[in-house]
Amino acid sequence: MKPVKQAAAAASGGDKYDIRPEQSVELLKELHILTRDGKLNQDSRRKLKQVYHLFNFIEPLLKDVQADHPDVSLVDHGAGKSYLGFILYDLFFKANAPQGTIYGIETRQELVERSTELAARCGFPGMRFLNLSVADSITSNALPAQIDIVTALHACNTATDDAIRFALEKKAKHIVLVPCCQAEVASVLRKNKQQALKSPLAEIWRHPIHTREFGSQITNVLRCLQLEAHGYHVTVTELVGWEHSMKNELIVASYKNLPRKKPAERLNAVLAELGLEEMHERFYTA
């Protein structure tokens, strides 16, 4: 599929802005981001903005890996319809890393088949799609022993933690996460609430809605500490404006072989302070 230089002018009634000049319009139509007549609706504009914004974070990581070796490998967990994978391949891999490979991990077989067919139609030979859970992908022989970049965009509940475990097992150089809903920590907070209420800090999560929100917040704090305890440098920011998504936290981790002792101690201290000791196995350190 050839990029169409005038794509932006054709889309959404003449807004000249949303679609990158080098982007294949035909691909966006296949992904149903654009209508058949080249227009964007509000939902697809929001989706495209998120993926493009994420691309801005991932492109420098791809270039960093490429400086070391040309056959860049990226695994996208919870790929869904693989919007991110296809746009990454179209905007970067196709021209800059033709020896590279993107693996889309997805549990819904029909989406795996649809993405495989689309990659063939687009002439994207470096795209692979596997019908696996994030947890099963850790031990699957269908994936190489080492992966350069791991992404997980809105992987629900513990799937983000499984993606982190996958990345650590595969010695990923870079990890990009946009966590979604997470109930596991909140359920443990709820279970141990009576014991925790001896501390005034427990007022932070005494009410059910606060338990849910605080559980989600502390989950991401623990994830960041876990990554730091494995030698990664971690940056946390927002993906796009809150008007686009309430699940908006972007965690980018790059392996720098940093000191591990202090973040490991802090992680364990947080677990102990909040009565979450039983989650040591989930948030394990090096």
GROMACS .gro file of C-alpha atoms in nm:
model
  286
    1MET     CA    1   0.000   0.000   0.000
    2LYS     CA    2   0.148   0.332  -0.102
    3PRO     CA    3   0.137   0.634   0.129
    4VAL     CA    4  -0.087   0.906  -0.007
    5LYS     CA    5   0.058   1.253   0.034
    6GLN     CA    6  -0.280   1.421   0.015
    7ALA     CA    7  -0.436   1.187   0.271
    8ALA     CA    8  -0.494   1.455   0.529
    9ALA     CA    9  -0.688   1.678   0.294
   10ALA     CA   10  -0.914   1.391   0.196
   11ALA     CA   11  -0.999   1.289   0.549
   12SER     CA   12  -1.265   1.429   0.777
   13GLY     CA   13  -1.402   1.685   0.539
   14GLY     CA   14  -1.074   1.869   0.486
   15ASP     CA   15  -0.910   1.891   0.829
   16LYS     CA   16  -0.544   1.892   0.735
   17TYR     CA   17  -0.378   1.762   1.035
   18ASP     CA   18  -0.464   1.430   1.178
   19ILE     CA   19  -0.300   1.190   0.933
   20ARG     CA   20   0.075   1.183   0.880
   21PRO     CA   21   0.183   1.246   0.519
   22GLU     CA   22   0.379   0.918   0.506
   23GLN     CA   23   0.086   0.714   0.640
   24SER     CA   24  -0.093   0.471   0.409
   25VAL     CA   25  -0.454   0.584   0.379
   26GLU     CA   26  -0.553   0.243   0.245
   27LEU     CA   27  -0.418   0.083   0.563
   28LEU     CA   28  -0.624   0.321   0.778
   29LYS     CA   29  -0.931   0.223   0.577
   30GLU     CA   30  -0.856  -0.145   0.629
   31LEU     CA   31  -0.827  -0.080   1.004
   32HIS     CA   32  -1.160   0.109   0.988
   33ILE     CA   33  -0.994   0.420   1.129
   34LEU     CA   34  -1.092   0.593   0.805
   35THR     CA   35  -1.421   0.539   0.629
   36ARG     CA   36  -1.414   0.413   0.268
   37ASP     CA   37  -1.439   0.772   0.145
   38GLY     CA   38  -1.143   0.876   0.359
   39LYS     CA   39  -1.319   1.045   0.651
   40LEU     CA   40  -1.253   1.036   1.025
   41ASN     CA   41  -1.528   1.026   1.285
   42GLN     CA   42  -1.478   1.147   1.640
   43ASP     CA   43  -1.403   0.803   1.782
   44SER     CA   44  -1.150   0.714   1.514
   45ARG     CA   45  -0.983   1.054   1.547
   46ARG     CA   46  -0.941   0.989   1.921
   47LYS     CA   47  -0.801   0.641   1.853
   48LEU     CA   48  -0.560   0.770   1.589
   49LYS     CA   49  -0.441   1.050   1.817
   50GLN     CA   50  -0.361   0.799   2.092
   51VAL     CA   51  -0.169   0.567   1.859
   52TYR     CA   52   0.026   0.852   1.699
   53HIS     CA   53   0.112   0.995   2.040
   54LEU     CA   54   0.235   0.652   2.148
   55PHE     CA   55   0.435   0.625   1.825
   56ASN     CA   56   0.617   0.945   1.922
   57PHE     CA   57   0.737   0.772   2.240
   58ILE     CA   58   0.822   0.441   2.071
   59GLU     CA   59   1.007   0.570   1.763
   60PRO     CA   60   1.318   0.686   1.958
   61LEU     CA   61   1.327   0.347   2.133
   62LEU     CA   62   1.319   0.169   1.797
   63LYS     CA   63   1.604   0.387   1.672
   64ASP     CA   64   1.801   0.316   1.990
   65VAL     CA   65   1.773  -0.060   1.936
   66GLN     CA   66   1.843  -0.023   1.564
   67ALA     CA   67   2.173   0.148   1.641
   68ASP     CA   68   2.280  -0.183   1.798
   69HIS     CA   69   2.132  -0.426   1.544
   70PRO     CA   70   1.901  -0.399   1.241
   71ASP     CA   71   1.662  -0.686   1.318
   72VAL     CA   72   1.453  -0.500   1.576
   73SER     CA   73   1.195  -0.714   1.756
   74LEU     CA   74   0.882  -0.578   1.923
   75VAL     CA   75   0.603  -0.768   2.101
   76ASP     CA   76   0.265  -0.600   2.140
   77HIS     CA   77   0.060  -0.769   2.414
   78GLY     CA   78  -0.320  -0.761   2.406
   79ALA     CA   79  -0.292  -0.649   2.046
   80GLY     CA   80  -0.666  -0.655   1.969
   81LYS     CA   81  -0.707  -0.537   1.611
   82SER     CA   82  -0.337  -0.443   1.611
   83TYR     CA   83  -0.382  -0.072   1.538
   84LEU     CA   84  -0.050   0.000   1.709
   85GLY     CA   85   0.140  -0.280   1.537
   86PHE     CA   86   0.019  -0.194   1.188
   87ILE     CA   87   0.086   0.176   1.226
   88LEU     CA   88   0.433   0.110   1.372
   89TYR     CA   89   0.511  -0.117   1.079
   90ASP     CA   90   0.375   0.129   0.823
   91LEU     CA   91   0.551   0.435   0.967
   92PHE     CA   92   0.880   0.281   1.081
   93PHE     CA   93   0.954  -0.085   1.007
   94LYS     CA   94   0.857  -0.079   0.639
   95ALA     CA   95   1.117   0.181   0.542
   96ASN     CA   96   1.364   0.184   0.832
   97ALA     CA   97   1.374  -0.169   0.974
   98PRO     CA   98   1.272  -0.416   0.701
   99GLN     CA   99   1.460  -0.694   0.883
  100GLY     CA  100   1.263  -0.632   1.201
  101THR     CA  101   0.962  -0.820   1.337
  102ILE     CA  102   0.647  -0.718   1.522
  103TYR     CA  103   0.465  -0.990   1.715
  104GLY     CA  104   0.102  -0.928   1.805
  105ILE     CA  105  -0.019  -1.136   2.103
  106GLU     CA  106  -0.397  -1.175   2.121
  107THR     CA  107  -0.635  -1.428   2.281
  108ARG     CA  108  -0.916  -1.387   2.026
  109GLN     CA  109  -0.846  -1.622   1.736
  110GLU     CA  110  -1.067  -1.431   1.493
  111LEU     CA  111  -0.861  -1.114   1.546
  112VAL     CA  112  -0.537  -1.308   1.500
  113GLU     CA  113  -0.665  -1.446   1.169
  114ARG     CA  114  -0.793  -1.107   1.053
  115SER     CA  115  -0.462  -0.936   1.134
  116THR     CA  116  -0.261  -1.212   0.965
  117GLU     CA  117  -0.469  -1.170   0.648
  118LEU     CA  118  -0.436  -0.792   0.656
  119ALA     CA  119  -0.057  -0.807   0.700
  120ALA     CA  120  -0.038  -1.033   0.393
  121ARG     CA  121  -0.255  -0.794   0.187
  122CYS     CA  122  -0.044  -0.497   0.294
  123GLY     CA  123   0.283  -0.669   0.212
  124PHE     CA  124   0.411  -0.649   0.571
  125PRO     CA  125   0.626  -0.966   0.592
  126GLY     CA  126   0.768  -0.883   0.933
  127MET     CA  127   0.437  -0.903   1.119
  128ARG     CA  128   0.342  -1.216   1.314
  129PHE     CA  129   0.025  -1.277   1.513
  130LEU     CA  130  -0.007  -1.540   1.784
  131ASN     CA  131  -0.319  -1.671   1.957
  132LEU     CA  132  -0.181  -1.667   2.312
  133SER     CA  133  -0.254  -1.513   2.649
  134VAL     CA  134   0.014  -1.279   2.781
  135ALA     CA  135   0.095  -1.534   3.052
  136ASP     CA  136   0.129  -1.822   2.803
  137SER     CA  137   0.353  -1.615   2.576
  138ILE     CA  138   0.623  -1.613   2.844
  139THR     CA  139   0.703  -1.980   2.782
  140SER     CA  140   0.587  -2.013   2.420
  141ASN     CA  141   0.841  -2.148   2.171
  142ALA     CA  142   0.677  -1.933   1.902
  143LEU     CA  143   0.868  -1.631   2.033
  144PRO     CA  144   1.245  -1.576   2.041
  145ALA     CA  145   1.441  -1.598   2.366
  146GLN     CA  146   1.511  -1.224   2.363
  147ILE     CA  147   1.287  -0.933   2.260
  148ASP     CA  148   1.399  -0.573   2.220
  149ILE     CA  149   1.078  -0.381   2.295
  150VAL     CA  150   0.760  -0.487   2.474
  151THR     CA  151   0.437  -0.289   2.459
  152ALA     CA  152   0.105  -0.342   2.635
  153LEU     CA  153  -0.165  -0.090   2.555
  154HIS     CA  154  -0.471  -0.114   2.784
  155ALA     CA  155  -0.399  -0.474   2.884
  156CYS     CA  156  -0.663  -0.534   3.149
  157ASN     CA  157  -0.616  -0.635   3.510
  158THR     CA  158  -0.311  -0.861   3.564
  159ALA     CA  159  -0.225  -0.880   3.191
  160THR     CA  160  -0.004  -0.572   3.235
  161ASP     CA  161   0.185  -0.751   3.514
  162ASP     CA  162   0.218  -1.057   3.290
  163ALA     CA  163   0.358  -0.828   3.018
  164ILE     CA  164   0.615  -0.697   3.267
  165ARG     CA  165   0.710  -1.053   3.362
  166PHE     CA  166   0.740  -1.137   2.990
  167ALA     CA  167   0.964  -0.834   2.933
  168LEU     CA  168   1.188  -0.925   3.228
  169GLU     CA  169   1.214  -1.287   3.113
  170LYS     CA  170   1.296  -1.176   2.758
  171LYS     CA  171   1.549  -0.916   2.879
  172ALA     CA  172   1.371  -0.638   2.691
  173LYS     CA  173   1.567  -0.318   2.646
  174HIS     CA  174   1.254  -0.102   2.648
  175ILE     CA  175   0.904  -0.149   2.792
  176VAL     CA  176   0.604   0.072   2.709
  177LEU     CA  177   0.287   0.027   2.915
  178VAL     CA  178  -0.052   0.196   2.926
  179PRO     CA  179  -0.216   0.009   3.216
  180CYS     CA  180  -0.589  -0.052   3.222
  181CYS     CA  181  -0.829  -0.150   3.500
  182GLN     CA  182  -0.670  -0.345   3.787
  183ALA     CA  183  -0.868  -0.513   4.063
  184GLU     CA  184  -0.622  -0.752   4.225
  185VAL     CA  185  -0.454  -0.508   4.465
  186ALA     CA  186  -0.788  -0.350   4.554
  187SER     CA  187  -0.926  -0.693   4.646
  188VAL     CA  188  -0.634  -0.757   4.883
  189LEU     CA  189  -0.673  -0.410   5.037
  190ARG     CA  190  -1.041  -0.485   5.087
  191LYS     CA  191  -0.972  -0.824   5.243
  192ASN     CA  192  -0.723  -0.681   5.495
  193LYS     CA  193  -0.916  -0.360   5.564
  194GLN     CA  194  -0.998  -0.428   5.931
  195GLN     CA  195  -0.635  -0.489   6.018
  196ALA     CA  196  -0.521  -0.192   5.811
  197LEU     CA  197  -0.766   0.050   5.977
  198LYS     CA  198  -0.542   0.051   6.285
  199SER     CA  199  -0.333   0.297   6.085
  200PRO     CA  200  -0.479   0.640   5.999
  201LEU     CA  201  -0.329   0.600   5.651
  202ALA     CA  202  -0.596   0.338   5.580
  203GLU     CA  203  -0.849   0.623   5.553
  204ILE     CA  204  -0.705   0.668   5.203
  205TRP     CA  205  -0.885   0.350   5.095
  206ARG     CA  206  -1.158   0.301   5.358
  207HIS     CA  207  -1.450   0.377   5.126
  208PRO     CA  208  -1.514   0.130   4.839
  209ILE     CA  209  -1.466   0.383   4.560
  210HIS     CA  210  -1.140   0.494   4.718
  211THR     CA  211  -1.032   0.130   4.756
  212ARG     CA  212  -1.078   0.083   4.382
  213GLU     CA  213  -0.901   0.404   4.281
  214PHE     CA  214  -0.622   0.376   4.535
  215GLY     CA  215  -0.574   0.010   4.441
  216SER     CA  216  -0.527   0.109   4.079
  217GLN     CA  217  -0.286   0.389   4.170
  218ILE     CA  218  -0.073   0.183   4.404
  219THR     CA  219  -0.059  -0.100   4.148
  220ASN     CA  220   0.120   0.129   3.904
  221VAL     CA  221   0.350   0.258   4.178
  222LEU     CA  222   0.446  -0.102   4.258
  223ARG     CA  223   0.501  -0.176   3.889
  224CYS     CA  224   0.741   0.117   3.858
  225LEU     CA  225   0.933   0.012   4.169
  226GLN     CA  226   0.951  -0.344   4.038
  227LEU     CA  227   1.099  -0.227   3.707
  228GLU     CA  228   1.349  -0.006   3.890
  229ALA     CA  229   1.440  -0.304   4.111
  230HIS     CA  230   1.538  -0.486   3.790
  231GLY     CA  231   1.771  -0.209   3.673
  232TYR     CA  232   1.535  -0.003   3.454
  233HIS     CA  233   1.503   0.372   3.434
  234VAL     CA  234   1.131   0.452   3.454
  235THR     CA  235   0.939   0.755   3.328
  236VAL     CA  236   0.569   0.805   3.402
  237THR     CA  237   0.357   1.055   3.211
  238GLU     CA  238   0.012   1.085   3.054
  239LEU     CA  239  -0.059   0.941   2.713
  240VAL     CA  240  -0.309   1.201   2.587
  241GLY     CA  241  -0.542   1.455   2.744
  242TRP     CA  242  -0.794   1.321   2.997
  243GLU     CA  243  -1.077   1.407   2.760
  244HIS     CA  244  -0.966   1.116   2.542
  245SER     CA  245  -0.921   0.839   2.798
  246MET     CA  246  -0.950   0.796   3.174
  247LYS     CA  247  -0.693   0.515   3.160
  248ASN     CA  248  -0.421   0.753   3.061
  249GLU     CA  249  -0.101   0.666   3.244
  250LEU     CA  250   0.202   0.590   3.027
  251ILE     CA  251   0.495   0.402   3.179
  252VAL     CA  252   0.818   0.386   2.975
  253ALA     CA  253   1.105   0.177   3.113
  254SER     CA  254   1.452   0.146   2.960
  255TYR     CA  255   1.713  -0.097   3.086
  256LYS     CA  256   2.016   0.092   3.220
  257ASN     CA  257   2.153  -0.164   3.470
  258LEU     CA  258   2.080   0.081   3.750
  259PRO     CA  259   2.131  -0.004   4.120
  260ARG     CA  260   1.853  -0.235   4.235
  261LYS     CA  261   1.879  -0.244   4.616
  262LYS     CA  262   1.700   0.079   4.712
  263PRO     CA  263   1.390   0.039   4.486
  264ALA     CA  264   1.362  -0.325   4.597
  265GLU     CA  265   1.367  -0.216   4.962
  266ARG     CA  266   1.109   0.056   4.894
  267LEU     CA  267   0.881  -0.188   4.710
  268ASN     CA  268   0.892  -0.433   5.000
  269ALA     CA  269   0.833  -0.152   5.249
  270VAL     CA  270   0.524  -0.033   5.059
  271LEU     CA  271   0.384  -0.387   5.047
  272ALA     CA  272   0.438  -0.423   5.423
  273GLU     CA  273   0.293  -0.081   5.508
  274LEU     CA  274  -0.027  -0.146   5.311
  275GLY     CA  275  -0.076  -0.508   5.420
  276LEU     CA  276   0.002  -0.642   5.073
  277GLU     CA  277   0.279  -0.885   5.168
  278GLU     CA  278   0.098  -1.171   4.995
  279MET     CA  279   0.166  -0.994   4.663
  280HIS     CA  280   0.543  -1.037   4.680
  281GLU     CA  281   0.523  -1.302   4.409
  282ARG     CA  282   0.337  -1.066   4.177
  283PHE     CA  283   0.575  -0.774   4.233
  284TYR     CA  284   0.895  -0.975   4.260
  285THR     CA  285   1.238  -0.813   4.260
  286ALA     CA  286   1.568  -0.917   4.103
   0.00000   0.00000   0.00000
